[in-house]
Amino acid sequence: MSTSLTGKTALVTGGGIGIGRAIALEYARAGARIALTYRSHEPDPHTVDVITEASGRQPVLLSLDATSATEVPRAVETVRDALGQVDILVNNVGGLVRRAGIAELDLDLWRTVLAVNLDSMFLFTHHALPLMPDGGRIVNVASLAGRTGGHSGALAYATAKAAVFGFTRSLAKELAARRITVNALAPGFIEATPFHDTFTTAESKEDTIGTVPLGRAGTPADVAGPALWLASAHADYVTGTVVDINGGQHFA
């Protein structure tokens, strides 16, 4: 059984950098045609060239606000016109936005964090599903913070990522009759991502890596491998599952 995605179309949200970029590259190398969205991190020319060479087709690049109820359906229509269907949807858009404990966390920030992490996932899933054939794949990117509550100031983010688990399991049941699998990835400490570049100090990074039994930080490629497996024929009987990618940190 092969991990080839030849003939498949993958839509990766937040695919310009970090984990989303790594997943898009991995899918392209497996033969998938790629569409990816971005807002603040436009894919660099090298990424576009690698995807084009690997998949045999230039990626469809979509700049948009992933929380917009008008921009998301227009983007999905563009994917439909360019590629015809969406066999694989990766809901990768998300972020902490800003660290704030309960005393500093106002309603606007709360709603913004939930929108970035949950509204984006709902909107892309809702609008892409009509383009997804039976046997399709949905991969949602959650976080270890959804299990542990995250570090200080991550209340809204951890809440949103925990909700990704519930969304994944409920949708997996709903779409099972169509043989569409729905799974989530829960990365732990993954370096070379906007999240940690923005919100994690060098001291905190060192302390966190010290708690990882495998003795190193993760990389976006460490997440892309499981994402490829979930999108492949190897995972036909896997749905409603959360794949933890944290080097053993969660149970250490």
XYZ file of N, CA and C in Angstrom:
756
model
N 0.840 -1.183 0.000
C 0.000 0.000 0.000
C 0.884 1.246 0.000
N 0.595 2.183 -0.884
C 1.479 3.317 -1.108
C 0.988 4.569 -0.397
N 1.927 5.472 -0.124
C 1.552 6.787 0.389
C 1.426 7.787 -0.749
N 1.354 7.318 -1.976
C 1.206 8.200 -3.117
C -0.125 8.943 -3.047
N -0.075 10.233 -3.364
C -1.289 11.045 -3.464
C -1.510 11.503 -4.900
N -0.928 10.798 -5.837
C -1.068 11.148 -7.243
C -2.548 11.169 -7.634
N -2.941 12.234 -8.311
C -4.325 12.382 -8.723
C -5.215 13.046 -7.699
N -4.666 13.321 -6.512
C -5.432 13.959 -5.438
C -5.165 15.463 -5.418
N -6.134 16.190 -4.904
C -6.000 17.626 -4.700
C -6.071 17.919 -3.214
N -5.124 18.691 -2.710
C -5.074 19.022 -1.284
C -5.172 20.529 -1.105
N -6.051 20.947 -0.220
C -6.177 22.345 0.179
C -5.625 22.472 1.589
N -4.553 23.250 1.735
C -3.886 23.424 3.017
C -4.047 24.879 3.438
N -4.737 25.116 4.535
C -4.896 26.489 4.995
C -3.674 26.891 5.824
N -3.310 28.164 5.736
C -2.108 28.621 6.428
C -0.873 27.902 5.929
N -0.783 27.733 4.615
C 0.272 26.896 4.044
C 1.519 27.627 3.619
N 1.668 28.878 4.008
C 2.819 29.644 3.548
C 4.069 29.489 4.379
N 3.931 28.942 5.587
C 5.065 28.907 6.507
C 4.842 27.805 7.540
N 5.906 27.379 8.189
C 5.799 26.471 9.325
C 5.189 25.123 9.001
N 4.285 24.685 9.858
C 3.678 23.355 9.718
C 2.876 23.246 8.426
N 2.112 24.269 8.093
C 1.318 24.221 6.869
C 2.186 24.088 5.636
N 3.269 24.830 5.602
C 4.202 24.736 4.475
C 4.781 23.330 4.371
N 5.203 22.763 5.502
C 5.794 21.425 5.487
C 4.804 20.385 4.993
N 3.548 20.515 5.393
C 2.527 19.569 4.941
C 2.295 19.717 3.437
N 2.206 20.960 2.965
C 2.004 21.180 1.537
C 3.152 20.582 0.719
N 4.384 20.774 1.187
C 5.537 20.211 0.488
C 5.498 18.684 0.495
N 5.139 18.103 1.631
C 5.083 16.635 1.734
C 4.021 16.067 0.801
N 2.880 16.719 0.748
C 1.805 16.263 -0.141
C 2.212 16.397 -1.610
N 2.874 17.507 -1.934
C 3.318 17.704 -3.314
C 4.319 16.628 -3.719
N 5.239 16.311 -2.809
C 6.227 15.267 -3.115
C 5.560 13.907 -3.311
N 4.390 13.726 -2.693
C 3.638 12.479 -2.871
C 2.751 12.523 -4.107
N 2.782 13.645 -4.828
C 2.072 13.723 -6.103
C 0.797 14.524 -6.119
N 0.394 15.088 -4.980
C -0.866 15.823 -4.923
C -0.745 17.192 -5.574
N -1.828 17.646 -6.157
C -1.942 19.026 -6.605
C -2.293 19.869 -5.381
N -1.711 21.043 -5.279
C -1.779 21.802 -4.030
C -2.464 23.155 -4.233
N -3.371 23.456 -3.313
C -3.874 24.812 -3.129
C -3.578 25.181 -1.686
N -3.091 26.380 -1.480
C -2.820 26.781 -0.102
C -3.226 28.231 0.123
N -3.631 28.491 1.363
C -4.047 29.839 1.727
C -2.993 30.472 2.628
N -3.016 31.787 2.653
C -2.125 32.518 3.544
C -2.749 33.886 3.797
N -2.257 34.538 4.831
C -2.644 35.920 5.090
C -1.403 36.775 5.294
N -0.700 36.570 6.396
C 0.470 37.386 6.692
C 1.775 36.750 6.223
N 1.744 35.467 5.838
C 2.978 34.777 5.441
C 2.803 34.210 4.033
N 3.099 35.039 3.055
C 3.000 34.596 1.663
C 4.070 33.539 1.371
N 3.724 32.472 0.657
C 4.728 31.454 0.330
C 5.895 32.066 -0.436
N 7.109 31.684 -0.060
C 8.280 32.216 -0.739
C 8.458 31.527 -2.095
N 9.195 32.142 -3.009
C 9.373 31.566 -4.351
C 9.942 30.147 -4.328
N 10.834 29.863 -3.383
C 11.409 28.514 -3.308
C 10.329 27.481 -3.020
N 9.431 27.802 -2.091
C 8.334 26.876 -1.769
C 7.476 26.622 -2.998
N 7.139 27.679 -3.709
C 6.320 27.543 -4.916
C 7.039 26.690 -5.955
N 8.331 26.903 -6.120
C 9.101 26.134 -7.106
C 9.156 24.658 -6.740
N 9.375 24.362 -5.455
C 9.462 22.960 -5.028
C 8.127 22.257 -5.236
N 7.037 22.909 -4.860
C 5.706 22.316 -5.049
C 5.442 22.093 -6.531
N 5.782 23.073 -7.357
C 5.543 22.958 -8.797
C 6.325 21.800 -9.392
N 7.599 21.700 -9.024
C 8.436 20.630 -9.567
C 7.977 19.261 -9.083
N 7.607 19.174 -7.805
C 7.242 17.876 -7.241
C 5.892 17.383 -7.747
N 4.939 18.288 -7.862
C 3.577 17.879 -8.225
C 3.293 17.998 -9.713
N 4.160 18.721 -10.428
C 3.934 18.910 -11.848
C 2.969 20.028 -12.171
N 2.609 20.821 -11.150
C 1.660 21.904 -11.370
C 1.898 22.996 -10.339
N 1.786 24.243 -10.785
C 1.933 25.328 -9.835
C 0.821 25.282 -8.798
N 1.141 25.586 -7.534
C 0.091 25.608 -6.514
C -0.863 26.781 -6.737
N -2.081 26.601 -6.306
C -3.059 27.685 -6.283
C -2.852 28.439 -4.977
N -2.514 29.711 -5.059
C -2.203 30.519 -3.881
C -3.365 31.473 -3.608
N -3.849 31.477 -2.381
C -5.040 32.235 -2.027
C -4.767 33.100 -0.808
N -4.758 34.397 -0.999
C -4.580 35.332 0.102
C -5.950 35.730 0.636
N -6.182 35.518 1.925
C -7.503 35.791 2.475
C -7.473 35.827 3.992
N -8.565 36.306 4.562
C -8.843 36.218 5.988
C -9.643 34.946 6.209
N -9.038 33.977 6.856
C -9.663 32.661 7.011
C -10.846 32.664 7.969
N -11.106 33.790 8.617
C -12.279 33.884 9.504
C -13.437 34.603 8.828
N -13.279 34.957 7.568
C -14.293 35.738 6.861
C -15.317 34.835 6.180
N -16.585 35.064 6.488
C -17.666 34.271 5.910
C -17.893 34.586 4.438
N -17.277 35.632 3.921
C -17.386 35.929 2.494
C -16.123 35.542 1.730
N -14.957 35.725 2.353
C -13.709 35.421 1.651
C -13.464 33.922 1.524
N -13.821 33.140 2.527
C -13.559 31.695 2.469
C -14.331 31.026 1.333
N -15.650 31.232 1.202
C -16.335 30.573 0.085
C -15.823 30.996 -1.280
N -15.398 32.273 -1.411
C -14.827 32.707 -2.685
C -13.522 31.965 -2.971
N -12.723 31.761 -1.932
C -11.467 31.027 -2.110
C -11.725 29.587 -2.528
N -12.699 28.957 -1.893
C -13.027 27.571 -2.237
C -13.541 27.485 -3.676
N -14.295 28.479 -4.108
C -14.743 28.517 -5.503
C -13.555 28.605 -6.458
N -12.544 29.363 -6.078
C -11.340 29.465 -6.897
C -10.647 28.110 -7.014
N -10.581 27.391 -5.898
C -9.998 26.039 -5.928
C -10.819 25.132 -6.842
N -12.120 25.217 -6.731
C -12.994 24.408 -7.599
C -12.729 24.701 -9.069
N -12.655 25.990 -9.414
C -12.448 26.358 -10.814
C -11.090 25.921 -11.323
N -10.078 25.947 -10.442
C -8.717 25.616 -10.865
C -8.429 24.121 -10.834
N -8.960 23.430 -9.821
C -8.568 22.036 -9.596
C -9.732 21.052 -9.605
N -10.949 21.548 -9.549
C -12.115 20.684 -9.715
C -12.698 20.133 -8.448
N -11.876 19.700 -7.512
C -12.376 19.110 -6.279
C -11.333 19.237 -5.181
N -11.736 18.878 -3.980
C -10.821 18.872 -2.837
C -10.865 17.474 -2.227
N -9.826 16.695 -2.464
C -9.764 15.345 -1.898
C -9.284 15.367 -0.455
N -8.423 16.335 -0.137
C -7.807 16.420 1.191
C -7.894 17.874 1.656
N -8.437 18.072 2.840
C -8.478 19.400 3.446
C -7.655 19.375 4.720
N -6.695 20.270 4.813
C -5.904 20.421 6.033
C -6.248 21.768 6.658
N -6.915 21.723 7.802
C -7.260 22.936 8.535
C -6.117 23.273 9.483
N -5.193 24.077 8.967
C -3.981 24.391 9.723
C -3.988 25.802 10.307
N -4.834 26.691 9.802
C -4.855 28.064 10.303
C -5.120 28.067 11.806
N -4.364 28.882 12.533
C -4.565 28.989 13.976
C -3.488 29.853 14.581
N -3.658 30.186 15.849
C -2.643 30.979 16.503
C -3.057 31.447 17.874
N -2.067 31.844 18.633
C -2.290 32.318 19.994
C -2.817 33.750 20.017
N -2.431 34.558 19.034
C -2.764 35.978 18.883
C -2.001 36.819 19.912
N -2.276 36.603 21.191
C -1.560 37.321 22.248
C -1.730 36.569 23.564
N -0.675 36.510 24.372
C -0.787 35.855 25.668
C -1.572 36.745 26.629
N -2.520 36.143 27.337
C -3.306 36.901 28.322
C -3.948 35.927 29.299
N -3.740 36.168 30.578
C -4.433 35.409 31.606
C -5.874 35.880 31.727
N -6.637 35.209 32.568
C -8.058 35.504 32.666
C -8.318 36.949 33.073
N -7.456 37.535 33.903
C -7.671 38.909 34.354
C -7.491 39.916 33.220
N -6.591 39.615 32.278
C -6.327 40.532 31.171
C -7.078 40.165 29.898
N -7.710 39.023 29.883
C -8.347 38.507 28.666
C -9.726 39.130 28.495
N -9.834 40.101 27.600
C -11.141 40.718 27.383
C -11.918 39.938 26.330
N -13.179 40.283 26.167
C -14.063 39.517 25.286
C -13.624 39.615 23.831
N -13.108 40.754 23.425
C -12.670 40.904 22.040
C -11.524 39.956 21.712
N -10.528 39.885 22.613
C -9.410 38.976 22.372
C -9.879 37.528 22.410
N -10.713 37.184 23.367
C -11.278 35.836 23.459
C -11.925 35.431 22.137
N -12.783 36.306 21.632
C -13.499 35.994 20.385
C -12.553 35.935 19.191
N -11.532 36.775 19.195
C -10.571 36.747 18.097
C -9.816 35.424 18.063
N -9.358 34.967 19.221
C -8.620 33.698 19.277
C -9.510 32.536 18.854
N -10.742 32.518 19.335
C -11.648 31.434 18.938
C -11.941 31.495 17.445
N -12.072 32.695 16.901
C -12.346 32.826 15.469
C -11.187 32.311 14.632
N -9.969 32.707 14.998
C -8.793 32.284 14.234
C -8.662 30.766 14.224
N -8.915 30.138 15.354
C -8.690 28.695 15.471
C -9.903 27.833 15.140
N -11.109 28.352 15.372
C -12.314 27.538 15.190
C -13.177 27.983 14.020
N -13.427 29.293 13.906
C -14.245 29.753 12.776
C -13.586 29.385 11.457
N -12.270 29.529 11.383
C -11.555 29.191 10.144
C -11.747 27.716 9.796
N -11.647 26.860 10.776
C -11.817 25.422 10.553
C -13.234 25.093 10.102
N -14.211 25.680 10.786
C -15.604 25.451 10.396
C -15.873 25.944 8.983
N -15.443 27.170 8.676
C -15.759 27.755 7.377
C -15.153 26.957 6.227
N -13.892 26.609 6.340
C -13.274 25.847 5.254
C -13.876 24.459 5.126
N -14.174 23.819 6.237
C -14.793 22.496 6.177
C -16.178 22.586 5.545
N -16.970 23.533 6.008
C -18.337 23.693 5.510
C -18.360 23.932 4.004
N -17.464 24.777 3.521
C -17.503 25.137 2.106
C -16.728 24.165 1.207
N -15.751 23.454 1.758
C -14.998 22.503 0.940
C -15.689 21.150 0.816
N -16.504 20.796 1.783
C -17.125 19.464 1.767
C -17.930 19.175 0.496
N -18.683 20.142 -0.051
C -19.391 19.839 -1.296
C -18.468 19.491 -2.463
N -17.196 19.864 -2.362
C -16.223 19.543 -3.408
C -15.464 18.257 -3.106
N -15.727 17.632 -1.968
C -14.961 16.465 -1.549
C -15.686 15.184 -1.917
N -15.049 14.320 -2.687
C -15.676 13.043 -3.036
C -15.693 12.086 -1.849
N -16.513 11.063 -1.938
C -16.494 10.020 -0.915
C -15.083 9.442 -0.814
N -14.678 9.149 0.418
C -13.325 8.648 0.629
C -12.299 9.740 0.828
N -12.752 10.985 0.986
C -11.839 12.097 1.185
C -11.215 12.108 2.569
N -10.389 13.110 2.804
C -9.647 13.216 4.056
C -9.716 14.645 4.601
N -9.953 14.763 5.901
C -9.857 16.040 6.588
C -8.865 15.870 7.737
N -7.878 16.749 7.790
C -6.866 16.725 8.847
C -6.885 18.088 9.532
N -7.187 18.092 10.821
C -7.245 19.323 11.603
C -6.004 19.441 12.484
N -5.380 20.603 12.470
C -4.188 20.799 13.285
C -4.586 21.415 14.617
N -4.454 20.626 15.677
C -4.763 21.065 17.040
C -3.449 21.418 17.732
N -3.304 21.047 18.991
C -2.076 21.360 19.734
C -2.050 20.570 21.028
N -0.851 20.299 21.511
C -0.695 19.731 22.841
C -1.356 20.615 23.891
N -1.413 21.920 23.640
C -2.056 22.844 24.582
C -3.517 22.487 24.820
N -4.160 21.853 23.838
C -5.541 21.422 24.009
C -5.689 20.322 25.039
N -4.609 19.598 25.295
C -4.619 18.541 26.313
C -4.131 19.065 27.670
N -3.124 19.939 27.647
C -2.461 20.337 28.898
C -2.872 21.710 29.412
N -3.521 22.515 28.585
C -3.831 23.888 28.957
C -2.781 24.882 28.524
N -1.647 24.392 28.000
C -0.618 25.267 27.477
C 0.157 26.003 28.554
N 1.018 26.890 28.118
C 1.808 27.711 29.032
C 0.999 28.918 29.492
N 1.582 29.698 30.344
C 0.911 30.866 30.906
C 0.397 31.785 29.809
N -0.832 32.251 29.972
C -1.414 33.185 29.019
C -2.027 32.554 27.798
N -2.177 31.238 27.801
C -2.707 30.534 26.625
C -4.135 30.045 26.836
N -4.862 30.654 27.748
C -6.199 30.177 28.101
C -7.112 30.064 26.886
N -7.238 31.141 26.116
C -8.146 31.119 24.963
C -7.649 30.139 23.902
N -6.350 30.139 23.663
C -5.768 29.236 22.668
C -5.969 27.779 23.053
N -5.678 27.431 24.299
C -5.838 26.050 24.750
C -7.296 25.623 24.685
N -8.197 26.525 25.022
C -9.626 26.226 24.931
C -10.019 25.921 23.488
N -9.542 26.752 22.569
C -9.869 26.551 21.156
C -9.307 25.232 20.642
N -8.064 24.920 21.002
C -7.461 23.691 20.499
C -8.118 22.447 21.107
N -8.598 22.541 22.344
C -9.369 21.432 22.906
C -10.666 21.240 22.131
N -11.262 22.337 21.687
C -12.482 22.251 20.895
C -12.241 21.576 19.544
N -11.026 21.690 19.013
C -10.703 21.009 17.756
C -10.886 19.501 17.907
N -10.558 18.966 19.081
C -10.735 17.528 19.301
C -12.205 17.143 19.176
N -13.083 17.916 19.804
C -14.506 17.611 19.750
C -15.061 17.757 18.346
N -14.643 18.806 17.642
C -15.063 19.008 16.256
C -14.655 17.807 15.405
N -13.428 17.352 15.592
C -12.890 16.242 14.814
C -13.691 14.968 15.038
N -13.979 14.649 16.278
C -14.664 13.400 16.582
C -16.118 13.431 16.124
N -16.784 14.553 16.337
C -18.177 14.654 15.916
C -18.296 14.582 14.395
N -17.422 15.311 13.701
C -17.476 15.291 12.236
C -17.096 13.922 11.682
N -16.184 13.234 12.350
C -15.817 11.885 11.913
C -17.035 10.964 11.907
N -17.877 11.075 12.927
C -19.099 10.277 12.967
C -20.054 10.680 11.851
N -20.182 11.979 11.658
C -21.141 12.490 10.671
C -20.775 12.084 9.246
N -19.487 12.041 8.947
C -19.054 11.785 7.574
C -18.661 10.336 7.323
N -18.799 9.495 8.320
C -18.364 8.096 8.168
C -19.108 7.378 7.043
N -20.361 7.698 6.856
C -21.147 7.027 5.809
C -20.588 7.318 4.417
N -19.880 8.424 4.287
C -19.265 8.773 3.001
C -17.805 8.317 2.939
N -17.354 7.615 3.962
C -15.972 7.137 4.040
C -14.965 8.294 4.015
N -15.393 9.474 4.455
C -14.488 10.602 4.635
C -13.944 10.521 6.053
N -12.645 10.403 6.179
C -12.051 10.327 7.509
C -11.689 11.727 8.000
N -11.817 11.908 9.306
C -11.532 13.199 9.941
C -10.645 12.929 11.150
N -9.450 13.456 11.123
C -8.499 13.235 12.205
C -7.805 14.538 12.577
N -7.160 14.539 13.724
C -6.454 15.732 14.188
C -5.012 15.403 14.526
N -4.162 16.386 14.356
C -2.774 16.324 14.792
C -2.618 17.251 15.987
N -1.898 16.803 17.002
C -1.671 17.636 18.185
C -0.171 17.800 18.399
N 0.449 18.754 17.688
C 1.888 18.952 17.864
C 2.204 19.542 19.230
N 3.382 19.175 19.737
C 3.898 19.783 20.945
C 4.796 20.959 20.580
N 6.022 20.941 21.100
C 6.948 22.051 20.851
C 7.601 21.867 19.486
N 7.147 22.651 18.510
C 7.667 22.570 17.143
C 8.381 23.875 16.826
N 9.697 23.797 16.635
C 10.476 24.998 16.312
C 10.274 25.394 14.850
N 10.813 26.565 14.498
C 10.728 27.095 13.130
C 9.283 27.332 12.708
N 8.495 27.836 13.635
C 7.117 28.198 13.354
C 6.869 29.622 13.856
N 5.914 30.328 13.254
C 5.613 31.686 13.733
C 5.198 31.710 15.194
N 4.536 30.651 15.665
C 4.053 30.611 17.045
C 5.199 30.827 18.018
N 6.207 29.972 17.958
C 7.295 30.056 18.932
C 8.270 31.196 18.628
N 8.396 31.557 17.354
C 9.230 32.701 17.027
C 8.672 33.975 17.651
N 7.336 34.022 17.796
C 6.671 35.221 18.299
C 6.452 35.186 19.805
N 6.042 34.039 20.336
C 5.512 34.001 21.702
C 6.378 33.270 22.717
N 7.492 32.686 22.298
C 8.295 31.877 23.219
C 9.703 32.442 23.316
N 10.150 32.701 24.528
C 11.503 33.227 24.738
C 12.530 32.114 24.579
N 13.767 32.513 24.384
C 14.844 31.535 24.265
C 14.958 30.693 25.531
N 14.803 31.321 26.692
C 14.869 30.599 27.962
C 13.735 29.580 28.070
N 12.527 29.993 27.674
C 11.390 29.082 27.730
C 11.577 27.912 26.769
N 12.130 28.193 25.586
C 12.394 27.121 24.628
C 13.336 26.079 25.239
N 14.411 26.566 25.852
C 15.393 25.653 26.454
C 14.758 24.822 27.559
N 13.954 25.462 28.400
C 13.289 24.742 29.491
C 12.334 23.687 28.948
N 11.594 24.042 27.903
C 10.623 23.108 27.337
C 11.312 21.913 26.705
N 12.360 22.152 25.946
C 13.084 21.048 25.320
C 13.636 20.101 26.383
N 13.976 20.636 27.547
C 14.462 19.797 28.642
C 13.426 18.837 29.183
N 12.153 19.073 28.890
C 11.091 18.171 29.353
C 10.714 17.121 28.315
N 11.339 17.158 27.148
C 10.988 16.235 26.061
C 11.854 14.983 26.161
N 11.274 13.799 26.382
C 12.082 12.592 26.511
C 12.997 12.313 25.323
N 12.577 12.660 24.119
C 13.436 12.418 22.957
C 14.570 13.420 22.855
N 14.577 14.434 23.705
C 15.725 15.304 23.841
C 15.890 16.381 22.796
N 14.846 16.688 22.046
C 14.951 17.754 21.050
C 13.588 18.356 20.792
N 13.598 19.535 20.196
C 12.349 20.124 19.726
C 11.885 19.404 18.467
N 10.616 19.503 18.203
C 10.097 18.983 16.946
C 10.325 19.969 15.820
N 10.143 19.509 14.597
C 10.242 20.342 13.407
C 8.935 20.236 12.624
N 8.663 21.190 11.741
C 7.473 21.052 10.902
C 7.436 19.732 10.133
N 8.588 19.235 9.724
C 8.623 17.960 9.002
C 8.143 16.806 9.874
N 8.345 16.908 11.203
C 7.865 15.862 12.105
C 6.335 15.791 12.107
N 5.687 16.898 11.795
C 4.226 16.927 11.718
C 3.750 16.514 10.331
N 4.515 16.873 9.315
C 4.113 16.577 7.943
C 4.053 15.084 7.662
N 4.942 14.310 8.285
C 4.921 12.854 8.065
C 3.612 12.221 8.485
N 3.160 12.418 9.735
C 1.853 11.902 10.139
C 0.705 12.466 9.301
N 0.817 13.725 8.876
C -0.228 14.303 8.033
C -0.323 13.571 6.699
N 0.816 13.175 6.154
C 0.809 12.395 4.917
C 0.174 11.036 5.143
N 0.531 10.386 6.240
C -0.057 9.072 6.541
C -1.578 9.155 6.654
N -2.075 10.168 7.345
C -3.521 10.297 7.506
C -4.228 10.568 6.183
N -3.525 11.179 5.236
C -4.124 11.471 3.937
C -4.035 10.307 2.967
N -3.275 9.279 3.319
C -2.994 8.185 2.401
C -3.951 7.016 2.590
N -3.812 6.034 1.696
C -4.631 4.829 1.789
C -4.300 3.999 3.019
N -3.138 4.229 3.630
C -2.771 3.503 4.848
C -3.752 3.768 5.982
N -4.404 4.922 5.959
C -5.247 5.335 7.082
C -6.738 5.229 6.767
N -7.110 4.335 5.864
C -8.519 4.175 5.491
C -9.428 3.878 6.678
N -8.898 3.207 7.703
C -9.723 2.766 8.834
C -9.441 3.585 10.083
N -8.851 4.759 9.901
C -8.511 5.631 11.021
C -9.345 6.904 10.911
N -10.222 7.128 11.877
C -11.017 8.350 11.877
C -11.388 8.724 13.306
N -11.534 10.021 13.539
C -11.846 10.508 14.875
C -10.679 10.419 15.837
N -9.473 10.296 15.308
C -8.274 10.081 16.126
C -7.461 11.366 16.259
N -6.830 11.529 17.408
C -5.872 12.618 17.616
C -4.474 12.005 17.671
N -3.617 12.413 16.766
C -2.242 11.912 16.721
C -1.350 12.905 17.461
N -0.781 12.476 18.581
C 0.092 13.331 19.382
C 1.512 13.294 18.820
N 2.086 14.485 18.637
C 3.423 14.611 18.052
C 4.226 15.515 18.969
N 4.819 14.926 20.008
C 5.458 15.777 21.020
C 6.717 15.159 21.637
N 7.263 14.119 21.025
C 8.493 13.522 21.534
C 8.362 12.897 22.905
N 7.130 12.596 23.325
C 6.890 12.018 24.647
C 6.661 13.048 25.729
N 6.633 14.315 25.394
C 6.520 15.378 26.389
C 5.206 15.277 27.183
N 4.144 14.874 26.516
C 2.823 14.892 27.158
C 2.756 13.981 28.386
N 3.398 12.832 28.297
C 3.281 11.875 29.402
C 4.529 11.826 30.277
N 5.530 12.655 29.960
C 6.775 12.605 30.728
C 6.566 13.183 32.122
